[in-house]
């Protein structure tokens, strides 16, 4: 056996840093399927996982990949998969099963340009709404986005921790640019890494209710083979896990699935502010585009424009309250993202008519430059 | 759907009761449906295998047969349409002590889930796959399936099926399954024994079970429930070791039942452990 945490200083790609973060979080199962630009995560896991006591399998498609991940999770193992646009589309069906059956797992989408096969080797951020609403039905989900190779290492650990704490699939929305670029990554000592594992049930096994929420809205989760004889279904079910085809049962289940996220927003949502204290113009951005925005803020300040950056680390649930609060005191917003306004519309929704909100978007394939942000900034305000 | 039967509650416990979620009875299966018989043969096979019952897990997809996971009193997973096998693959790989049974229907396993079936067989994944083949999509009202005989009527082939069905044992054999058998639900004892053998055998085992859907298949093809059972009795031949290419389902010629393949090959898990867990 080799250590899961490779303490040290490295120069590694975002994809490899994500894989190392997963193992540091305790991931022991990866169900993969090759797809550019996420393949390197699967490749790295296939080599490393067996050495730390885990299992890698390359499935026959992305549908099977995520199905195997859900199965492994019910065997009690932290599990994940990684993909890009077309594969992410195929995963939507079983992402819904994961939500409905409250199955912890982590899904990484290394975004590339779309629609369809799009730009396999070139970055974009255009699956952000798919990450929120891609599976059918109403639901809540946790989605995060990293801005550097170092951050994706830690964010993958956080993603596992949240998924275990809330029994929910967590999606990391990175992009080809972060995935394929190499940066310095520091991996700390194992004991400095905080990991969370799902709460196991205690007490009598008979008539155990695997979907009966505890005080924080989350039910303890046994694993298959532990004697609880759980039944798990994607049908609307009661707390015992039994199908319940009734309006009341639907309401109760939906309240449970949604409540565990909506009632814990303070614990889940993470953002980072830069020069927001006196900012008159707030740039909202995430992932690789937050780096562009960071540079743009610096240049704007040098020109005497009071700009600040709100970097979204958690994308969904959306940091609504924070944007509403800012909207009370600033002159306007600019959202910077490599798509045609997916998060921009969310910002607009939160800002309402309080202040103007602009978009610096992009059709996909490359990063947005600070100059593009600055020209909108100068023109608009 | 049957009504709750007060009398039934007073009757003594059935010997398989410990393997059934009795609190979920009555089940949803129609009168004259064969799934229940296949299900109880599966429970008998599980019991007689002598394997620890707590270490069984059942995974089903969607459809009438897919409801089996909802009635068996072991850890049981009713997944999405066609995805029982890859879900079961992850379950098994992450805890190799589990004995994982996939119990589902022909539509689920061989149309929407066909790709997963052939790959799990190719890998020799350690699973026992039981396919209730009723030649149709029962749950949705009797549409044509990948197993529906040529010219048979269904709600989506009102003048007869223009396509040809799969020969499932041949498909399983060609994909690499190490145990392949076919029975009908009328051959309940042979079936239970076959399931028992398959559960004890390592690697990918596949059992096809012909089973009537009088409501949504029989009705449209001038076959009463009893007619189907008569065919199962009179128009079948048990021929162990038969060539899988001879196993097309044609009741006019006679349908071959039996155990066709029983070979030993290293399983995926054995290979993975040998190659990946022993390296420096
Ligand atoms: S529809 Fe057919 S397969 Fe389904 S329960 Fe009724 S008889 Fe059985």
XYZ file of C-alpha atoms and ligand atoms in Angstrom:
669
model
C 0.000 0.000 0.000
C 1.126 3.492 -0.761
C 0.000 6.680 0.992
C -3.200 8.300 -0.240
C -1.826 11.721 0.634
C 1.354 12.482 -1.311
C 2.643 15.248 0.961
C 4.999 17.583 -0.901
C 5.364 20.341 -3.447
C 4.539 19.582 -7.048
C 4.081 21.064 -10.459
C 0.915 19.329 -11.640
C -2.083 19.773 -13.897
C -5.527 20.560 -12.572
C -6.731 17.125 -13.629
C -3.983 15.360 -11.663
C -4.466 17.675 -8.676
C -8.164 16.758 -8.710
C -7.314 13.041 -8.652
C -4.838 13.544 -5.794
C -7.403 15.575 -3.897
C -9.893 12.760 -4.303
C -7.526 10.218 -2.802
C -6.634 12.611 -0.002
C -10.380 12.809 0.709
C -10.567 9.031 0.985
C -11.992 8.181 -2.425
C -11.579 4.466 -3.115
C -13.659 3.946 -6.249
C -13.538 5.547 -9.651
C -15.885 4.519 -12.467
C -14.485 6.111 -15.578
C -14.947 6.598 -19.276
C -12.392 8.430 -21.436
C -13.292 11.891 -22.652
C -11.204 14.930 -23.467
C -10.303 16.972 -21.428
C -11.108 14.859 -18.333
C -9.290 11.674 -19.336
C -6.194 12.475 -17.294
C -8.205 12.215 -14.076
C -9.225 8.653 -14.976
C -5.704 7.789 -16.111
C -4.187 9.047 -12.890
C -6.765 7.259 -10.750
C -6.306 3.992 -12.650
C -2.655 3.959 -11.667
C -2.943 5.266 -8.121
C -6.188 3.819 -6.740
C -5.144 0.146 -6.467
C -2.019 1.250 -4.584
C -4.119 2.921 -1.897
C -6.554 0.006 -1.596
C -9.121 1.316 -4.049
C -10.552 0.155 -7.350
C -10.642 1.706 -10.775
C -12.871 0.433 -13.538
C -13.374 1.780 -16.993
C -17.007 1.291 -17.842
C -18.612 0.994 -21.274
C -20.034 4.522 -21.296
C -20.692 7.428 -18.976
C -24.130 6.092 -18.077
C -22.473 2.980 -16.717
C -19.674 5.003 -15.132
C -22.014 6.983 -12.887
C -24.218 3.934 -12.225
C -21.146 2.065 -10.943
C -20.257 5.063 -8.777
C -23.703 4.996 -7.127
C -23.422 1.237 -6.587
C -19.979 1.615 -5.016
C -21.265 4.358 -2.751
C -23.982 2.041 -1.430
C -21.236 -0.473 -0.675
C -19.983 2.178 1.757
C -17.107 3.522 -0.314
C -16.372 7.130 -1.291
C -16.614 7.140 -5.052
C -16.387 9.453 -8.018
C -16.277 9.897 -11.762
C -15.011 12.602 -14.099
C -16.204 13.628 -17.526
C -16.849 16.495 -19.921
C -19.900 17.875 -21.763
C -21.142 14.905 -23.820
C -20.461 12.491 -20.967
C -22.052 14.875 -18.486
C -25.202 14.788 -20.619
C -25.239 10.985 -20.427
C -24.829 11.124 -16.666
C -27.908 13.244 -16.058
C -30.256 10.269 -15.692
C -28.337 8.643 -12.871
C -27.399 11.954 -11.319
C -31.136 12.126 -10.631
C -31.040 8.649 -9.093
C -28.181 9.817 -6.873
C -30.198 12.856 -5.769
C -33.385 10.854 -5.181
C -31.647 8.049 -3.282
C -29.404 10.490 -1.369
C -26.233 8.790 -2.496
C -22.966 10.591 -1.766
C -20.577 10.828 -4.720
C -18.494 13.347 -6.612
C -18.795 14.109 -10.321
C -16.215 16.268 -12.056
C -17.039 18.064 -15.292
C -13.940 19.406 -17.033
C -15.874 21.710 -19.319
C -15.166 22.128 -23.008
C -16.950 24.097 -25.703
C -20.395 22.857 -26.739
C -23.103 22.143 -27.794
C -22.666 18.540 -28.911
C -19.085 17.426 -29.555
C -18.152 21.087 -29.718
C -14.542 21.913 -28.915
C -13.103 18.854 -27.188
C -9.677 20.326 -26.513
C -10.745 23.890 -25.746
C -12.229 25.278 -22.584
C -15.616 26.758 -21.769
C -17.939 27.265 -18.817
C -21.141 26.568 -20.644
C -22.562 23.614 -18.675
C -23.289 25.664 -15.575
C -27.053 25.491 -15.936
C -26.915 21.832 -16.892
C -25.152 21.208 -13.588
C -28.098 22.851 -11.846
C -31.054 21.581 -13.840
C -29.757 18.866 -16.176
C -31.588 15.940 -14.605
C -35.356 15.886 -14.719
C -37.553 16.925 -11.839
C -37.050 19.512 -9.114
C -34.041 19.131 -6.871
C -31.211 20.857 -5.074
C -27.591 20.018 -5.785
C -24.186 21.254 -4.664
C -21.880 22.538 -7.402
C -18.452 24.111 -6.981
C -15.923 25.639 -9.320
C -12.137 25.914 -8.784
C -9.879 28.672 -10.109
C -6.467 27.027 -9.844
C -4.716 23.666 -9.677
C -4.085 24.184 -5.984
C -7.726 24.986 -5.415
C -9.044 21.959 -7.267
C -6.972 19.772 -4.945
C -8.689 21.216 -1.881
C -12.050 21.620 -3.559
C -12.195 17.944 -4.411
C -11.732 17.193 -0.709
C -14.471 19.686 0.171
C -16.728 18.153 -2.470
C -16.354 14.725 -0.886
C -16.883 16.172 2.579
C -20.100 17.938 1.580
C -21.374 14.934 -0.347
C -20.815 12.690 2.669
C -22.227 15.205 5.148
C -25.403 15.839 3.147
C -25.763 12.493 1.324
C -25.886 14.240 -2.007
C -23.974 14.132 -5.308
C -21.572 17.076 -5.511
C -20.392 18.363 -8.879
C -17.078 20.096 -9.522
C -17.367 22.306 -12.575
C -13.848 22.947 -13.753
C -12.765 23.572 -17.329
C -10.204 22.499 -19.922
C -7.948 25.407 -19.051
C -7.595 24.585 -15.336
C -7.679 20.869 -16.129
C -4.766 20.980 -18.542
C -2.555 23.697 -17.125
C 0.250 22.978 -14.704
C 0.801 24.984 -11.562
C 2.429 24.625 -8.220
C 0.369 22.425 -5.928
C 1.246 21.918 -2.293
C -0.136 18.757 -0.748
C -0.128 19.077 3.042
C 0.455 16.335 5.575
C -2.336 13.822 5.897
C -3.209 14.885 9.432
C -3.743 18.457 8.264
C -6.473 17.347 5.876
C -9.975 17.298 7.323
C -12.176 14.607 5.906
C -15.826 13.846 6.575
C -17.510 10.461 6.227
C -21.214 9.710 6.113
C -22.876 9.148 9.465
C -23.513 5.451 10.064
C -26.673 4.286 11.811
C -26.532 3.006 15.366
C -28.962 0.846 17.251
C -31.336 -1.807 16.057
C -31.205 -2.913 12.492
C -34.739 -4.154 12.174
C -37.139 -1.744 10.555
C -34.363 0.769 10.087
C -35.381 3.826 8.070
C -32.543 4.804 5.753
C -34.291 8.009 4.653
C -35.444 9.300 8.013
C -33.591 12.568 8.498
C -31.506 13.300 11.564
C -31.369 16.713 13.233
C -29.526 18.367 10.311
C -31.997 16.957 7.784
C -29.725 14.108 6.714
C -30.383 10.433 7.390
C -27.609 8.118 8.619
C -26.586 5.760 5.802
C -25.772 2.089 6.186
C -23.868 0.145 3.544
C -25.030 -2.986 1.760
C -24.032 -6.117 3.640
C -24.258 -4.550 7.094
C -27.551 -6.249 7.895
C -29.967 -3.344 7.580
C -31.735 -4.841 4.539
C -32.317 -1.435 3.050
C -34.489 -0.851 0.040
C -33.380 1.942 -2.228
C -35.464 3.149 -5.156
C -35.638 6.013 -7.596
C -39.416 5.946 -7.206
C -40.890 8.451 -4.799
C -40.412 6.756 -1.434
C -41.098 7.110 2.256
C -38.536 7.217 5.055
C -38.261 3.443 4.996
C -37.289 3.691 1.338
C -40.495 2.031 0.144
C -42.232 3.305 -2.969
C -45.115 5.604 -2.088
C -47.200 6.743 -5.021
C -49.045 9.570 -3.353
C -49.120 13.332 -3.518
C -48.352 13.552 0.211
C -45.359 11.218 -0.075
C -44.001 13.240 -2.978
C -44.301 16.422 -0.960
C -42.617 14.910 2.057
C -39.729 13.479 0.037
C -39.206 16.662 -1.944
C -39.156 18.743 1.229
C -36.506 16.407 2.619
C -34.346 16.467 -0.524
C -34.545 20.219 -0.893
C -34.545 21.126 2.778
C -31.221 19.533 3.585
C -29.573 21.983 1.170
C -31.748 25.055 1.659
C -31.595 24.843 5.435
C -27.816 24.619 5.462
C -26.834 27.376 3.032
C -24.397 29.006 5.454
C -22.463 25.782 5.794
C -22.478 24.991 2.086
C -21.955 28.296 0.274
C -18.416 29.594 -0.065
C -17.386 32.758 -1.879
C -14.281 34.917 -1.847
C -14.299 38.698 -1.942
C -11.472 40.851 -3.274
C -11.553 44.620 -2.697
C -15.282 44.450 -2.113
C -15.272 46.739 0.955
C -15.357 49.989 -0.966
C -16.256 48.571 -4.369
C -18.717 50.445 -6.552
C -18.626 47.896 -9.362
C -18.715 44.202 -8.496
C -17.360 41.660 -10.926
C -18.946 38.265 -10.320
C -16.971 35.364 -11.683
C -15.793 31.806 -11.021
C -13.378 29.155 -12.244
C -10.760 30.256 -14.737
C -12.691 33.457 -15.512
C -12.201 34.619 -11.928
C -8.489 34.875 -12.742
C -9.277 37.158 -15.665
C -11.545 39.159 -13.395
C -8.897 39.402 -10.683
C -6.497 40.978 -13.172
C -9.236 43.267 -14.480
C -9.998 44.523 -10.965
C -6.322 45.345 -10.431
C -6.147 47.314 -13.666
C -9.435 49.089 -12.976
C -8.193 50.156 -9.545
C -4.983 51.476 -11.150
C -7.212 53.623 -13.351
C -9.111 54.879 -10.320
C -12.244 52.763 -10.841
C -13.480 51.218 -7.618
C -13.988 47.660 -8.799
C -14.101 44.543 -6.652
C -14.415 40.810 -7.281
C -16.913 38.367 -5.867
C -15.500 34.958 -6.716
C -18.065 32.187 -6.525
C -16.536 29.027 -5.115
C -19.939 27.423 -4.638
C -22.114 27.966 -7.704
C -25.197 26.044 -6.599
C -26.908 26.694 -4.258
C -26.457 30.220 -5.586
C -25.131 32.861 -3.143
C -28.287 34.871 -3.545
C -28.288 36.724 -0.251
C -24.746 37.932 -0.702
C -25.490 39.379 -4.125
C -28.703 40.966 -2.885
C -26.796 42.633 -0.051
C -24.142 43.954 -2.405
C -26.836 45.197 -4.763
C -28.028 47.542 -2.002
C -24.752 49.429 -1.905
C -22.945 49.219 -5.251
C -23.467 50.904 -8.614
C -23.498 47.800 -10.744
C -22.409 44.267 -11.544
C -20.497 42.597 -14.333
C -20.530 38.817 -14.639
C -17.546 37.298 -16.415
C -17.938 33.741 -17.709
C -17.108 31.648 -20.779
C -20.712 31.189 -21.875
C -23.475 33.469 -23.052
C -24.844 34.470 -19.700
C -25.857 31.474 -17.624
C -24.728 32.814 -14.258
C -25.263 36.389 -15.459
C -28.987 35.688 -15.527
C -28.827 34.466 -11.942
C -27.035 37.651 -10.942
C -29.657 39.709 -12.773
C -32.384 37.808 -10.966
C -30.845 38.579 -7.563
C -30.024 42.197 -8.355
C -33.460 42.899 -9.769
C -33.950 46.553 -10.647
C -31.622 47.834 -7.935
C -28.590 48.353 -10.188
C -27.552 47.474 -13.719
C -25.917 44.077 -14.350
C -23.780 43.436 -17.408
C -22.266 40.363 -18.968
C -18.811 39.762 -20.323
C -19.432 36.430 -21.954
C -17.701 34.338 -24.570
C -18.730 31.744 -27.130
C -16.141 29.332 -25.774
C -12.770 27.967 -26.778
C -10.472 30.295 -24.876
C -10.232 32.530 -21.829
C -11.671 36.015 -21.599
C -8.968 38.685 -21.350
C -8.856 41.426 -18.696
C -9.081 43.997 -21.520
C -12.444 42.645 -22.589
C -13.682 43.096 -19.033
C -12.177 46.570 -18.758
C -13.788 47.805 -21.943
C -17.243 46.831 -20.709
C -16.441 48.299 -17.327
C -15.421 51.644 -18.830
C -18.311 51.771 -21.235
C -20.997 50.825 -18.745
C -20.009 52.836 -15.698
C -53.626 -5.183 -8.457
C -54.832 -7.476 -5.673
C -56.775 -6.198 -2.660
C -55.399 -6.582 0.855
C -56.420 -10.011 2.035
C -57.376 -10.147 5.743
C -57.384 -13.935 5.705
C -53.828 -14.114 4.395
C -52.580 -12.342 7.499
C -53.911 -15.172 9.648
C -52.213 -17.907 7.677
C -48.968 -19.393 9.028
C -45.726 -17.889 7.860
C -44.416 -19.143 4.548
C -40.968 -20.762 4.681
C -39.608 -17.968 2.487
C -41.121 -15.185 4.566
C -37.788 -14.173 6.052
C -36.608 -13.307 2.547
C -39.683 -11.270 1.701
C -40.654 -7.782 2.747
C -44.038 -9.001 3.900
C -44.988 -5.430 4.780
C -44.978 -4.712 1.048
C -47.426 -7.473 0.139
C -49.702 -7.465 -1.877
C -47.297 -7.140 -4.759
C -48.144 -5.376 -7.996
C -47.947 -8.406 -10.314
C -51.129 -9.377 -12.206
C -52.995 -12.636 -11.806
C -51.485 -15.219 -14.112
C -48.164 -13.375 -14.290
C -45.070 -15.587 -14.075
C -42.732 -13.162 -12.341
C -43.760 -14.228 -8.824
C -42.789 -17.842 -9.553
C -39.392 -16.780 -10.870
C -38.966 -14.572 -7.823
C -39.713 -17.386 -5.394
C -37.379 -19.728 -7.320
C -34.724 -17.075 -6.834
C -35.402 -16.939 -3.079
C -35.194 -20.749 -2.884
C -31.920 -20.682 -4.805
C -30.585 -18.085 -2.367
C -31.655 -20.149 0.654
C -30.313 -23.424 -0.683
C -27.001 -21.887 -1.658
C -26.089 -21.837 2.024
C -24.539 -18.416 1.521
C -24.983 -15.853 4.271
C -28.283 -14.097 3.516
C -26.993 -10.775 4.852
C -24.358 -10.745 2.158
C -26.844 -10.893 -0.695
C -27.813 -7.762 -2.545
C -30.395 -7.584 -5.308
C -30.320 -4.953 -8.011
C -33.177 -4.394 -10.458
C -33.871 -2.012 -13.276
C -37.285 -0.759 -14.340
C -40.311 -2.804 -15.372
C -42.593 -5.409 -13.840
C -39.669 -7.761 -13.147
C -37.657 -4.835 -11.851
C -40.040 -4.612 -8.916
C -38.493 -7.766 -7.457
C -35.905 -5.675 -5.637
C -38.778 -4.052 -3.780
C -39.988 -7.337 -2.313
C -36.791 -9.177 -1.388
C -35.704 -8.733 2.206
C -32.011 -8.196 1.597
C -30.257 -4.968 0.647
C -32.038 -4.169 -2.568
C -31.720 -1.491 -5.187
C -34.352 -0.492 -7.698
C -32.269 1.611 -10.073
C -32.899 3.347 -13.405
C -34.063 1.714 -16.627
C -31.343 -0.552 -18.004
C -28.723 0.386 -15.424
C -29.009 -2.446 -12.930
C -25.858 -4.160 -14.204
C -23.470 -1.199 -13.991
C -24.906 -0.262 -10.573
C -24.377 -3.875 -9.474
C -20.846 -3.763 -10.884
C -19.932 -0.831 -8.644
C -21.594 -2.448 -5.632
C -19.677 -5.685 -6.134
C -16.316 -4.052 -6.866
C -16.537 -1.854 -3.790
C -17.426 -4.786 -1.529
C -16.332 -8.078 -3.028
C -17.897 -10.000 -0.096
C -21.372 -9.260 -1.411
C -23.238 -11.759 -3.585
C -24.918 -9.542 -6.087
C -27.998 -10.692 -8.002
C -29.391 -8.713 -10.886
C -33.093 -9.512 -11.298
C -34.791 -7.733 -14.156
C -36.761 -8.076 -17.359
C -35.884 -8.563 -21.024
C -36.688 -4.998 -22.030
C -34.573 -3.592 -19.242
C -31.577 -5.888 -19.639
C -31.441 -6.303 -23.408
C -32.785 -3.180 -25.071
C -31.940 -0.120 -22.999
C -29.405 -2.079 -20.948
C -27.972 -4.298 -23.689
C -24.630 -2.573 -23.804
C -24.104 -3.037 -20.083
C -25.007 -6.715 -20.293
C -22.456 -7.588 -22.967
C -19.694 -5.694 -21.220
C -20.325 -7.210 -17.803
C -20.268 -10.662 -19.448
C -17.090 -9.800 -21.342
C -15.391 -8.725 -18.111
C -16.635 -11.845 -16.357
C -17.941 -9.583 -13.604
C -18.955 -11.654 -10.603
C -22.740 -11.218 -10.902
C -25.732 -13.526 -11.243
C -28.126 -12.077 -13.796
C -31.683 -13.445 -13.868
C -33.746 -12.248 -16.805
C -37.495 -12.734 -16.737
C -38.294 -12.896 -20.440
C -41.974 -12.251 -21.115
C -41.342 -11.153 -24.706
C -42.706 -7.658 -24.108
C -42.721 -4.437 -22.102
C -45.346 -5.396 -19.554
C -45.240 -2.356 -17.282
C -45.913 0.129 -20.058
C -48.733 -1.881 -21.549
C -47.240 -4.350 -24.008
C -44.972 -2.710 -26.575
C -42.638 -4.601 -28.896
C -39.346 -5.631 -27.262
C -35.944 -6.866 -28.424
C -37.235 -10.331 -27.535
C -40.685 -10.205 -29.179
C -41.061 -12.973 -31.793
C -41.238 -12.005 -35.461
C -44.841 -11.162 -36.458
C -46.102 -11.128 -32.850
C -48.546 -8.333 -32.110
C -47.940 -5.621 -29.598
C -49.328 -2.137 -29.046
C -46.557 -0.745 -31.237
C -46.594 -3.541 -33.843
C -50.365 -3.746 -34.420
C -49.923 -5.792 -37.621
C -47.078 -7.939 -36.345
C -43.424 -7.441 -35.398
C -41.304 -6.748 -38.480
C -38.089 -7.340 -36.515
C -36.392 -10.476 -35.221
C -35.693 -11.193 -31.562
C -32.418 -11.808 -29.757
C -31.313 -15.307 -28.877
C -30.327 -14.361 -25.337
C -28.211 -17.415 -24.380
C -26.253 -17.022 -27.622
C -25.673 -13.352 -26.845
C -24.538 -14.193 -23.309
C -22.231 -16.951 -24.562
C -20.722 -14.786 -27.304
C -20.137 -11.998 -24.781
C -18.189 -14.287 -22.456
C -20.628 -15.450 -19.742
C -19.263 -18.446 -17.834
C -22.678 -19.885 -16.893
C -25.667 -19.752 -19.212
C -29.014 -21.485 -18.723
C -32.617 -21.146 -19.829
C -35.767 -22.341 -18.070
C -39.406 -21.449 -18.022
C -41.201 -20.436 -14.840
C -43.088 -23.725 -15.087
C -39.780 -25.543 -14.514
C -39.621 -23.919 -11.099
C -37.557 -26.653 -9.467
C -34.948 -26.806 -12.227
C -34.884 -23.051 -12.160
C -34.301 -22.827 -8.398
C -31.485 -25.372 -8.680
C -29.984 -23.501 -11.573
C -30.090 -20.245 -9.622
C -28.466 -21.957 -6.668
C -25.636 -23.241 -8.893
C -25.233 -19.851 -10.524
C -25.047 -18.096 -7.149
C -22.305 -20.425 -5.989
C -20.385 -20.101 -9.219
C -17.886 -17.279 -9.505
C -17.966 -15.062 -12.546
C -20.779 -13.867 -14.764
C -23.810 -16.172 -14.696
C -26.887 -15.673 -16.801
C -30.263 -17.379 -16.528
C -33.070 -16.609 -18.927
C -36.524 -17.506 -17.642
C -39.495 -17.576 -19.996
C -42.514 -16.243 -18.197
C -46.015 -15.341 -19.337
C -47.414 -11.848 -19.462
C -51.031 -12.813 -20.093
C -52.256 -9.260 -19.661
C -50.127 -7.421 -22.148
C -48.604 -10.076 -24.411
C -50.866 -13.111 -24.316
C -54.039 -11.118 -24.806
C -52.827 -9.661 -28.100
C -51.450 -12.942 -29.388
C -54.395 -15.252 -28.721
C -52.569 -16.898 -25.830
C -54.414 -17.413 -22.539
C -52.248 -17.763 -19.427
C -52.887 -21.485 -19.425
C -52.039 -21.796 -23.136
C -48.630 -20.341 -22.447
C -48.058 -22.785 -19.596
C -49.150 -25.654 -21.814
C -46.583 -24.581 -24.388
C -43.940 -24.402 -21.672
C -44.769 -27.982 -20.800
C -45.359 -29.529 -24.183
C -43.223 -27.550 -26.581
C -39.974 -27.454 -24.657
C -37.049 -29.842 -24.709
C -34.383 -30.022 -22.037
C -31.027 -30.345 -23.744
C -28.100 -29.486 -21.498
C -25.019 -28.437 -23.377
C -27.003 -27.506 -26.497
C -25.234 -25.341 -29.049
C -26.193 -21.725 -28.179
C -26.812 -20.955 -31.845
C -29.741 -23.422 -31.820
C -31.576 -21.580 -29.073
C -33.899 -19.296 -30.985
C -37.355 -19.239 -29.396
C -39.823 -20.896 -31.746
C -42.587 -22.841 -30.032
C -43.596 -24.443 -33.345
C -40.215 -26.139 -33.547
C -39.815 -26.545 -29.805
C -37.845 -24.389 -27.391
C -34.649 -25.763 -25.898
C -34.106 -25.401 -22.151
C -31.246 -26.421 -19.900
C -27.759 -25.445 -18.904
C -25.753 -24.555 -21.975
C -22.504 -23.102 -20.683
C -20.635 -23.857 -17.468
C -16.969 -22.998 -17.778
C -14.343 -21.509 -15.482
C -12.463 -18.353 -16.317
C -10.734 -15.909 -13.996
C -13.193 -13.229 -12.914
C -12.598 -9.531 -13.365
C -11.909 -9.174 -9.658
C -9.390 -12.025 -9.650
C -7.588 -10.539 -12.627
C -7.608 -7.041 -11.180
C -6.275 -8.230 -7.842
C -3.577 -10.296 -9.502
C -2.389 -7.563 -11.839
C -2.910 -4.462 -9.734
C -2.733 -5.438 -6.105
C 0.493 -7.416 -6.174
C 2.714 -4.937 -7.993
C 5.557 -3.124 -6.284
S -48.202 -6.611 -17.064
Fe -47.543 -8.646 -17.630
S -45.474 -8.842 -16.801
Fe -46.424 -7.098 -15.798
S -47.284 -7.922 -13.910
Fe -48.927 -7.968 -15.448
S -48.772 -9.991 -16.362
Fe -46.868 -9.639 -15.261
